[in-house]
């Protein structure tokens, strides 16, 4: 039986695929105080690998539709039936659909989260960019709050779309530093050997966005006085293409793709440097997790809020480069390390408790 004294918050996702935006939403949902909030989750599709991240006490519903275009009517009916106090969504297409429903739910507050720069969508969907711009300008002002992990995203709303930022709030991606460090340090006690080679690590969905293809294409230019390996964790549609590039350059004994690994901390333990060759990002979770493990980062400037992370990290912890040529040059400066305890490089502002406090403040403000 529902507790009418609690605020019912419905989180909505297109699917449970293993992406950063989905993980952030689930983390925020799991972290809500159950004495004050009744969180639930709705996914348009039942596909994805993140089911096991959802806390067992959270009501979970899937509309079992392949695409949002097929699931919007079911989503509308679900909202009418459940009557949530607050709805929170992420990703532009999901946000657009929910905000068109807003006039029919006057008592419900709508919060949307934008994880990438609008310009990326304009460039990706050039023929319909005019429509995307129009939907941003018409629908986003109707949201009770627009969340983003990086100020650079909001800067585009202001400078490119000429939109007011009165309902915009920066909310850092939360990192469970305590859990990560506990797992990481337990592993480090078992393996304190010195490396004789440099171990690079990259993590993310195997898609064009992540830039793993251009990283592999540039690896023949890498000149190190040490042996080296690169491990890429993740799954996606680009696996076959990436494997063909590995074979093309004869890197079968240097570049490894073991798939989606959870928890991944053993790989972070072995890593001397984390690589992010992305073509675009929001505020990359994997970079924050790498810093929590004490592993420095090399990243492309296109990696969303990477400069924001760099500016709030110890000097030298995050190196931001402007080209893949510079990326490889930065890799050449990495030396073999020791698989043992490494001090966290992550700023406390990204720690889960700090982010949750800010999130709750935004919820309180929206509900006033």
GROMACS .gro file of C-alpha atoms in nm:
model
  368
    1UNK     CA    1   0.000   0.000   0.000
    2UNK     CA    2   0.150   0.339  -0.095
    3UNK     CA    3   0.268   0.573   0.176
    4UNK     CA    4   0.104   0.909   0.096
    5UNK     CA    5   0.341   1.090   0.333
    6UNK     CA    6   0.636   1.013   0.107
    7UNK     CA    7   0.721   1.193  -0.214
    8UNK     CA    8   0.677   0.955  -0.506
    9UNK     CA    9   0.957   1.005  -0.758
   10UNK     CA   10   0.945   0.826  -1.091
   11UNK     CA   11   1.272   0.787  -1.282
   12UNK     CA   12   1.228   0.719  -1.654
   13UNK     CA   13   1.487   0.565  -1.887
   14UNK     CA   14   1.472   0.458  -2.253
   15UNK     CA   15   1.651   0.133  -2.165
   16UNK     CA   16   1.891  -0.022  -1.914
   17UNK     CA   17   2.193  -0.021  -2.139
   18UNK     CA   18   2.532   0.015  -1.972
   19UNK     CA   19   2.584   0.385  -2.033
   20UNK     CA   20   2.695   0.663  -1.802
   21UNK     CA   21   2.361   0.848  -1.811
   22UNK     CA   22   2.170   0.536  -1.710
   23UNK     CA   23   2.412   0.457  -1.428
   24UNK     CA   24   2.388   0.811  -1.288
   25UNK     CA   25   2.009   0.796  -1.283
   26UNK     CA   26   2.009   0.461  -1.105
   27UNK     CA   27   2.266   0.583  -0.852
   28UNK     CA   28   2.062   0.896  -0.774
   29UNK     CA   29   1.749   0.684  -0.739
   30UNK     CA   30   1.912   0.426  -0.512
   31UNK     CA   31   2.053   0.701  -0.290
   32UNK     CA   32   1.718   0.859  -0.198
   33UNK     CA   33   1.615   0.838   0.168
   34UNK     CA   34   1.332   0.582   0.181
   35UNK     CA   35   1.184   0.749   0.490
   36UNK     CA   36   1.109   1.058   0.283
   37UNK     CA   37   1.089   0.935  -0.076
   38UNK     CA   38   0.928   0.646  -0.265
   39UNK     CA   39   1.140   0.606  -0.580
   40UNK     CA   40   1.034   0.388  -0.872
   41UNK     CA   41   1.182   0.321  -1.214
   42UNK     CA   42   1.021   0.289  -1.557
   43UNK     CA   43   1.216   0.170  -1.860
   44UNK     CA   44   1.068   0.185  -2.210
   45UNK     CA   45   1.273  -0.117  -2.318
   46UNK     CA   46   1.367  -0.417  -2.104
   47UNK     CA   47   1.701  -0.451  -2.282
   48UNK     CA   48   2.026  -0.375  -2.104
   49UNK     CA   49   2.275  -0.500  -1.848
   50UNK     CA   50   2.200  -0.271  -1.553
   51UNK     CA   51   1.913  -0.459  -1.387
   52UNK     CA   52   2.138  -0.579  -1.106
   53UNK     CA   53   2.228  -0.220  -1.011
   54UNK     CA   54   1.868  -0.139  -0.911
   55UNK     CA   55   1.805  -0.167  -0.536
   56UNK     CA   56   1.571  -0.457  -0.463
   57UNK     CA   57   1.319  -0.243  -0.273
   58UNK     CA   58   1.255  -0.017  -0.573
   59UNK     CA   59   0.947  -0.078  -0.788
   60UNK     CA   60   1.061  -0.143  -1.142
   61UNK     CA   61   0.840  -0.150  -1.450
   62UNK     CA   62   0.930  -0.201  -1.815
   63UNK     CA   63   0.699  -0.114  -2.103
   64UNK     CA   64   0.876  -0.382  -2.312
   65UNK     CA   65   0.892  -0.168  -2.624
   66UNK     CA   66   1.188  -0.158  -2.861
   67UNK     CA   67   1.164   0.215  -2.922
   68UNK     CA   68   1.029   0.520  -2.746
   69UNK     CA   69   0.808   0.589  -3.049
   70UNK     CA   70   0.622   0.266  -2.970
   71UNK     CA   71   0.619   0.318  -2.595
   72UNK     CA   72   0.502   0.676  -2.545
   73UNK     CA   73   0.132   0.585  -2.513
   74UNK     CA   74   0.213   0.319  -2.255
   75UNK     CA   75   0.427   0.569  -2.069
   76UNK     CA   76   0.144   0.822  -2.069
   77UNK     CA   77  -0.098   0.563  -1.929
   78UNK     CA   78   0.156   0.462  -1.665
   79UNK     CA   79   0.191   0.823  -1.550
   80UNK     CA   80  -0.187   0.860  -1.527
   81UNK     CA   81  -0.213   0.544  -1.323
   82UNK     CA   82   0.080   0.604  -1.084
   83UNK     CA   83   0.038   0.984  -1.039
   84UNK     CA   84   0.400   1.053  -0.929
   85UNK     CA   85   0.486   1.374  -0.747
   86UNK     CA   86   0.806   1.412  -0.949
   87UNK     CA   87   0.920   1.265  -1.280
   88UNK     CA   88   1.292   1.261  -1.366
   89UNK     CA   89   1.425   1.165  -1.710
   90UNK     CA   90   1.750   1.180  -1.902
   91UNK     CA   91   1.856   1.200  -2.270
   92UNK     CA   92   1.704   1.458  -2.503
   93UNK     CA   93   1.457   1.234  -2.689
   94UNK     CA   94   1.322   1.096  -2.361
   95UNK     CA   95   1.302   1.446  -2.215
   96UNK     CA   96   1.117   1.582  -2.519
   97UNK     CA   97   0.849   1.314  -2.496
   98UNK     CA   98   0.789   1.361  -2.125
   99UNK     CA   99   0.776   1.739  -2.145
  100UNK     CA  100   0.508   1.719  -2.415
  101UNK     CA  101   0.300   1.530  -2.156
  102UNK     CA  102   0.352   1.791  -1.888
  103UNK     CA  103   0.029   1.991  -1.955
  104UNK     CA  104  -0.174   1.678  -1.870
  105UNK     CA  105  -0.010   1.638  -1.527
  106UNK     CA  106  -0.041   1.974  -1.355
  107UNK     CA  107   0.031   1.836  -1.009
  108UNK     CA  108   0.350   1.658  -1.115
  109UNK     CA  109   0.690   1.824  -1.125
  110UNK     CA  110   0.910   1.743  -1.425
  111UNK     CA  111   1.290   1.733  -1.399
  112UNK     CA  112   1.504   1.655  -1.704
  113UNK     CA  113   1.874   1.577  -1.716
  114UNK     CA  114   2.089   1.676  -2.013
  115UNK     CA  115   2.413   1.480  -2.031
  116UNK     CA  116   2.562   1.595  -2.364
  117UNK     CA  117   2.607   1.924  -2.546
  118UNK     CA  118   2.319   2.019  -2.781
  119UNK     CA  119   2.571   2.083  -3.059
  120UNK     CA  120   2.649   1.711  -3.071
  121UNK     CA  121   2.287   1.636  -3.158
  122UNK     CA  122   2.282   1.917  -3.414
  123UNK     CA  123   2.588   1.769  -3.586
  124UNK     CA  124   2.463   1.410  -3.565
  125UNK     CA  125   2.114   1.486  -3.696
  126UNK     CA  126   2.187   1.771  -3.936
  127UNK     CA  127   1.868   1.736  -4.140
  128UNK     CA  128   1.648   1.768  -3.833
  129UNK     CA  129   1.871   1.996  -3.628
  130UNK     CA  130   1.622   2.281  -3.674
  131UNK     CA  131   1.351   2.069  -3.512
  132UNK     CA  132   1.577   1.965  -3.223
  133UNK     CA  133   1.663   2.330  -3.158
  134UNK     CA  134   1.295   2.422  -3.162
  135UNK     CA  135   1.205   2.144  -2.917
  136UNK     CA  136   1.481   2.253  -2.681
  137UNK     CA  137   1.363   2.614  -2.693
  138UNK     CA  138   0.994   2.532  -2.649
  139UNK     CA  139   1.001   2.234  -2.412
  140UNK     CA  140   1.296   2.281  -2.178
  141UNK     CA  141   1.167   2.610  -2.030
  142UNK     CA  142   0.857   2.413  -1.926
  143UNK     CA  143   1.065   2.182  -1.706
  144UNK     CA  144   1.065   2.256  -1.334
  145UNK     CA  145   1.440   2.190  -1.339
  146UNK     CA  146   1.703   2.103  -1.598
  147UNK     CA  147   2.004   1.917  -1.457
  148UNK     CA  148   2.345   1.880  -1.616
  149UNK     CA  149   2.676   1.740  -1.491
  150UNK     CA  150   2.877   2.013  -1.661
  151UNK     CA  151   2.853   2.390  -1.700
  152UNK     CA  152   2.982   2.359  -2.057
  153UNK     CA  153   2.647   2.203  -2.155
  154UNK     CA  154   2.451   2.492  -2.007
  155UNK     CA  155   2.685   2.739  -2.174
  156UNK     CA  156   2.565   2.606  -2.510
  157UNK     CA  157   2.200   2.648  -2.410
  158UNK     CA  158   2.279   3.011  -2.333
  159UNK     CA  159   2.514   3.094  -2.621
  160UNK     CA  160   2.385   2.873  -2.903
  161UNK     CA  161   2.013   2.845  -2.823
  162UNK     CA  162   1.980   3.184  -2.649
  163UNK     CA  163   1.788   3.025  -2.364
  164UNK     CA  164   1.746   3.148  -2.009
  165UNK     CA  165   1.923   2.945  -1.742
  166UNK     CA  166   1.685   3.025  -1.457
  167UNK     CA  167   1.573   2.660  -1.422
  168UNK     CA  168   1.921   2.509  -1.485
  169UNK     CA  169   2.120   2.335  -1.211
  170UNK     CA  170   2.464   2.174  -1.232
  171UNK     CA  171   2.460   1.839  -1.053
  172UNK     CA  172   2.789   1.648  -1.049
  173UNK     CA  173   2.788   1.281  -1.129
  174UNK     CA  174   2.801   1.086  -0.799
  175UNK     CA  175   3.089   0.850  -0.725
  176UNK     CA  176   3.068   0.591  -0.447
  177UNK     CA  177   3.425   0.650  -0.341
  178UNK     CA  178   3.393   0.449  -0.019
  179UNK     CA  179   3.282   0.131  -0.195
  180UNK     CA  180   3.533   0.172  -0.477
  181UNK     CA  181   3.823   0.226  -0.240
  182UNK     CA  182   3.723  -0.069  -0.018
  183UNK     CA  183   3.718  -0.309  -0.315
  184UNK     CA  184   4.026  -0.156  -0.469
  185UNK     CA  185   4.236  -0.166  -0.152
  186UNK     CA  186   4.134  -0.526  -0.078
  187UNK     CA  187   4.265  -0.624  -0.421
  188UNK     CA  188   4.584  -0.422  -0.382
  189UNK     CA  189   4.688  -0.629  -0.080
  190UNK     CA  190   4.692  -0.937  -0.301
  191UNK     CA  191   4.895  -0.786  -0.581
  192UNK     CA  192   5.174  -0.546  -0.493
  193UNK     CA  193   5.416  -0.647  -0.767
  194UNK     CA  194   5.597  -0.394  -0.980
  195UNK     CA  195   5.497  -0.385  -1.345
  196UNK     CA  196   5.759  -0.434  -1.612
  197UNK     CA  197   5.527  -0.294  -1.877
  198UNK     CA  198   5.286  -0.003  -1.904
  199UNK     CA  199   4.919  -0.095  -1.864
  200UNK     CA  200   4.667   0.138  -2.028
  201UNK     CA  201   4.296   0.110  -1.954
  202UNK     CA  202   3.988   0.242  -2.135
  203UNK     CA  203   3.626   0.182  -2.040
  204UNK     CA  204   3.302   0.253  -2.226
  205UNK     CA  205   3.040   0.139  -2.471
  206UNK     CA  206   3.198   0.010  -2.792
  207UNK     CA  207   3.053   0.279  -3.014
  208UNK     CA  208   3.185   0.557  -3.233
  209UNK     CA  209   3.131   0.815  -2.957
  210UNK     CA  210   3.407   0.668  -2.742
  211UNK     CA  211   3.676   0.705  -3.009
  212UNK     CA  212   3.836   0.365  -2.950
  213UNK     CA  213   3.869   0.327  -3.327
  214UNK     CA  214   4.088   0.634  -3.365
  215UNK     CA  215   4.292   0.535  -3.061
  216UNK     CA  216   4.374   0.195  -3.214
  217UNK     CA  217   4.454   0.360  -3.549
  218UNK     CA  218   4.710   0.586  -3.376
  219UNK     CA  219   4.874   0.316  -3.164
  220UNK     CA  220   5.131   0.224  -3.435
  221UNK     CA  221   5.280   0.571  -3.371
  222UNK     CA  222   5.329   0.494  -3.001
  223UNK     CA  223   5.697   0.473  -2.909
  224UNK     CA  224   5.769   0.355  -2.555
  225UNK     CA  225   6.091   0.221  -2.403
  226UNK     CA  226   5.872  -0.035  -2.223
  227UNK     CA  227   5.639  -0.307  -2.335
  228UNK     CA  228   5.272  -0.200  -2.314
  229UNK     CA  229   4.917  -0.332  -2.319
  230UNK     CA  230   4.576  -0.171  -2.360
  231UNK     CA  231   4.259  -0.318  -2.209
  232UNK     CA  232   3.922  -0.185  -2.329
  233UNK     CA  233   3.626  -0.279  -2.110
  234UNK     CA  234   3.276  -0.264  -2.256
  235UNK     CA  235   3.041  -0.397  -2.520
  236UNK     CA  236   2.867  -0.244  -2.820
  237UNK     CA  237   2.795  -0.242  -3.190
  238UNK     CA  238   3.154  -0.148  -3.283
  239UNK     CA  239   3.312  -0.466  -3.143
  240UNK     CA  240   3.369  -0.634  -3.481
  241UNK     CA  241   3.508  -0.315  -3.633
  242UNK     CA  242   3.747  -0.262  -3.342
  243UNK     CA  243   3.860  -0.624  -3.356
  244UNK     CA  244   3.932  -0.583  -3.726
  245UNK     CA  245   4.146  -0.276  -3.651
  246UNK     CA  246   4.337  -0.472  -3.386
  247UNK     CA  247   4.409  -0.746  -3.642
  248UNK     CA  248   4.495  -0.489  -3.910
  249UNK     CA  249   4.775  -0.345  -3.695
  250UNK     CA  250   4.889  -0.678  -3.548
  251UNK     CA  251   4.796  -0.582  -3.190
  252UNK     CA  252   4.633  -0.913  -3.091
  253UNK     CA  253   4.891  -0.955  -2.812
  254UNK     CA  254   4.867  -0.593  -2.694
  255UNK     CA  255   4.505  -0.475  -2.714
  256UNK     CA  256   4.243  -0.676  -2.527
  257UNK     CA  257   3.865  -0.641  -2.511
  258UNK     CA  258   3.729  -0.876  -2.240
  259UNK     CA  259   3.378  -0.728  -2.259
  260UNK     CA  260   3.165  -0.577  -1.985
  261UNK     CA  261   3.339  -0.648  -1.654
  262UNK     CA  262   3.176  -0.580  -1.317
  263UNK     CA  263   3.324  -0.490  -1.086
  264UNK     CA  264   3.614  -0.354  -1.294
  265UNK     CA  265   3.846  -0.262  -1.007
  266UNK     CA  266   4.104  -0.535  -1.076
  267UNK     CA  267   4.172  -0.368  -1.410
  268UNK     CA  268   4.203  -0.025  -1.248
  269UNK     CA  269   4.446  -0.177  -0.999
  270UNK     CA  270   4.673  -0.289  -1.282
  271UNK     CA  271   4.641   0.035  -1.482
  272UNK     CA  272   4.915   0.295  -1.501
  273UNK     CA  273   4.698   0.537  -1.697
  274UNK     CA  274   4.334   0.569  -1.801
  275UNK     CA  275   4.261   0.670  -2.162
  276UNK     CA  276   3.956   0.862  -2.289
  277UNK     CA  277   3.974   0.927  -2.666
  278UNK     CA  278   3.603   1.022  -2.686
  279UNK     CA  279   3.449   1.233  -2.960
  280UNK     CA  280   3.195   1.370  -2.713
  281UNK     CA  281   3.090   1.318  -2.350
  282UNK     CA  282   2.892   1.478  -2.072
  283UNK     CA  283   3.082   1.443  -1.745
  284UNK     CA  284   3.248   1.101  -1.787
  285UNK     CA  285   3.184   0.872  -1.489
  286UNK     CA  286   3.471   0.642  -1.578
  287UNK     CA  287   3.719   0.929  -1.544
  288UNK     CA  288   3.586   1.006  -1.195
  289UNK     CA  289   3.613   0.639  -1.100
  290UNK     CA  290   3.965   0.621  -1.236
  291UNK     CA  291   4.068   0.918  -1.023
  292UNK     CA  292   3.902   0.758  -0.720
  293UNK     CA  293   4.135   0.463  -0.780
  294UNK     CA  294   4.436   0.693  -0.802
  295UNK     CA  295   4.487   0.634  -1.176
  296UNK     CA  296   4.579   0.944  -1.383
  297UNK     CA  297   4.392   1.024  -1.705
  298UNK     CA  298   4.467   1.130  -2.061
  299UNK     CA  299   4.159   1.263  -2.242
  300UNK     CA  300   4.058   1.447  -2.557
  301UNK     CA  301   3.922   1.798  -2.516
  302UNK     CA  302   3.597   1.681  -2.681
  303UNK     CA  303   3.530   1.464  -2.375
  304UNK     CA  304   3.261   1.699  -2.242
  305UNK     CA  305   3.331   1.828  -1.894
  306UNK     CA  306   3.684   1.689  -1.882
  307UNK     CA  307   3.836   2.036  -1.832
  308UNK     CA  308   3.600   2.086  -1.537
  309UNK     CA  309   3.729   1.762  -1.382
  310UNK     CA  310   4.090   1.861  -1.454
  311UNK     CA  311   4.045   2.199  -1.287
  312UNK     CA  312   3.915   2.028  -0.972
  313UNK     CA  313   4.184   1.758  -0.958
  314UNK     CA  314   4.546   1.756  -0.838
  315UNK     CA  315   4.794   1.902  -1.085
  316UNK     CA  316   4.886   1.648  -1.351
  317UNK     CA  317   4.610   1.400  -1.260
  318UNK     CA  318   4.414   1.478  -1.578
  319UNK     CA  319   4.586   1.571  -1.901
  320UNK     CA  320   4.363   1.718  -2.172
  321UNK     CA  321   4.491   1.709  -2.531
  322UNK     CA  322   4.377   1.872  -2.855
  323UNK     CA  323   4.459   1.597  -3.105
  324UNK     CA  324   4.527   1.226  -3.128
  325UNK     CA  325   4.889   1.311  -3.211
  326UNK     CA  326   4.916   1.483  -2.871
  327UNK     CA  327   4.725   1.195  -2.716
  328UNK     CA  328   4.994   0.946  -2.822
  329UNK     CA  329   5.270   1.183  -2.710
  330UNK     CA  330   5.111   1.197  -2.365
  331UNK     CA  331   5.094   0.816  -2.357
  332UNK     CA  332   5.468   0.805  -2.423
  333UNK     CA  333   5.531   0.983  -2.094
  334UNK     CA  334   5.364   0.711  -1.884
  335UNK     CA  335   5.595   0.480  -1.692
  336UNK     CA  336   5.533   0.135  -1.540
  337UNK     CA  337   5.392   0.156  -1.189
  338UNK     CA  338   5.314  -0.068  -0.900
  339UNK     CA  339   4.991  -0.262  -0.854
  340UNK     CA  340   4.937  -0.151  -0.499
  341UNK     CA  341   4.755   0.107  -0.292
  342UNK     CA  342   4.723   0.436  -0.480
  343UNK     CA  343   4.587   0.746  -0.312
  344UNK     CA  344   4.257   0.876  -0.448
  345UNK     CA  345   4.290   1.173  -0.685
  346UNK     CA  346   3.917   1.254  -0.679
  347UNK     CA  347   3.786   1.581  -0.540
  348UNK     CA  348   3.533   1.538  -0.258
  349UNK     CA  349   3.279   1.743  -0.454
  350UNK     CA  350   3.213   1.434  -0.668
  351UNK     CA  351   3.168   1.207  -0.369
  352UNK     CA  352   2.826   1.046  -0.352
  353UNK     CA  353   2.713   1.204  -0.025
  354UNK     CA  354   2.792   1.557  -0.144
  355UNK     CA  355   2.605   1.504  -0.471
  356UNK     CA  356   2.304   1.350  -0.292
  357UNK     CA  357   2.281   1.652  -0.061
  358UNK     CA  358   2.272   1.885  -0.358
  359UNK     CA  359   2.019   1.664  -0.538
  360UNK     CA  360   1.783   1.670  -0.238
  361UNK     CA  361   1.811   2.050  -0.220
  362UNK     CA  362   1.701   2.071  -0.582
  363UNK     CA  363   1.408   1.837  -0.512
  364UNK     CA  364   1.299   2.053  -0.218
  365UNK     CA  365   1.319   2.369  -0.426
  366UNK     CA  366   1.118   2.215  -0.713
  367UNK     CA  367   0.843   2.096  -0.477
  368UNK     CA  368   0.791   2.431  -0.305
   0.00000   0.00000   0.00000
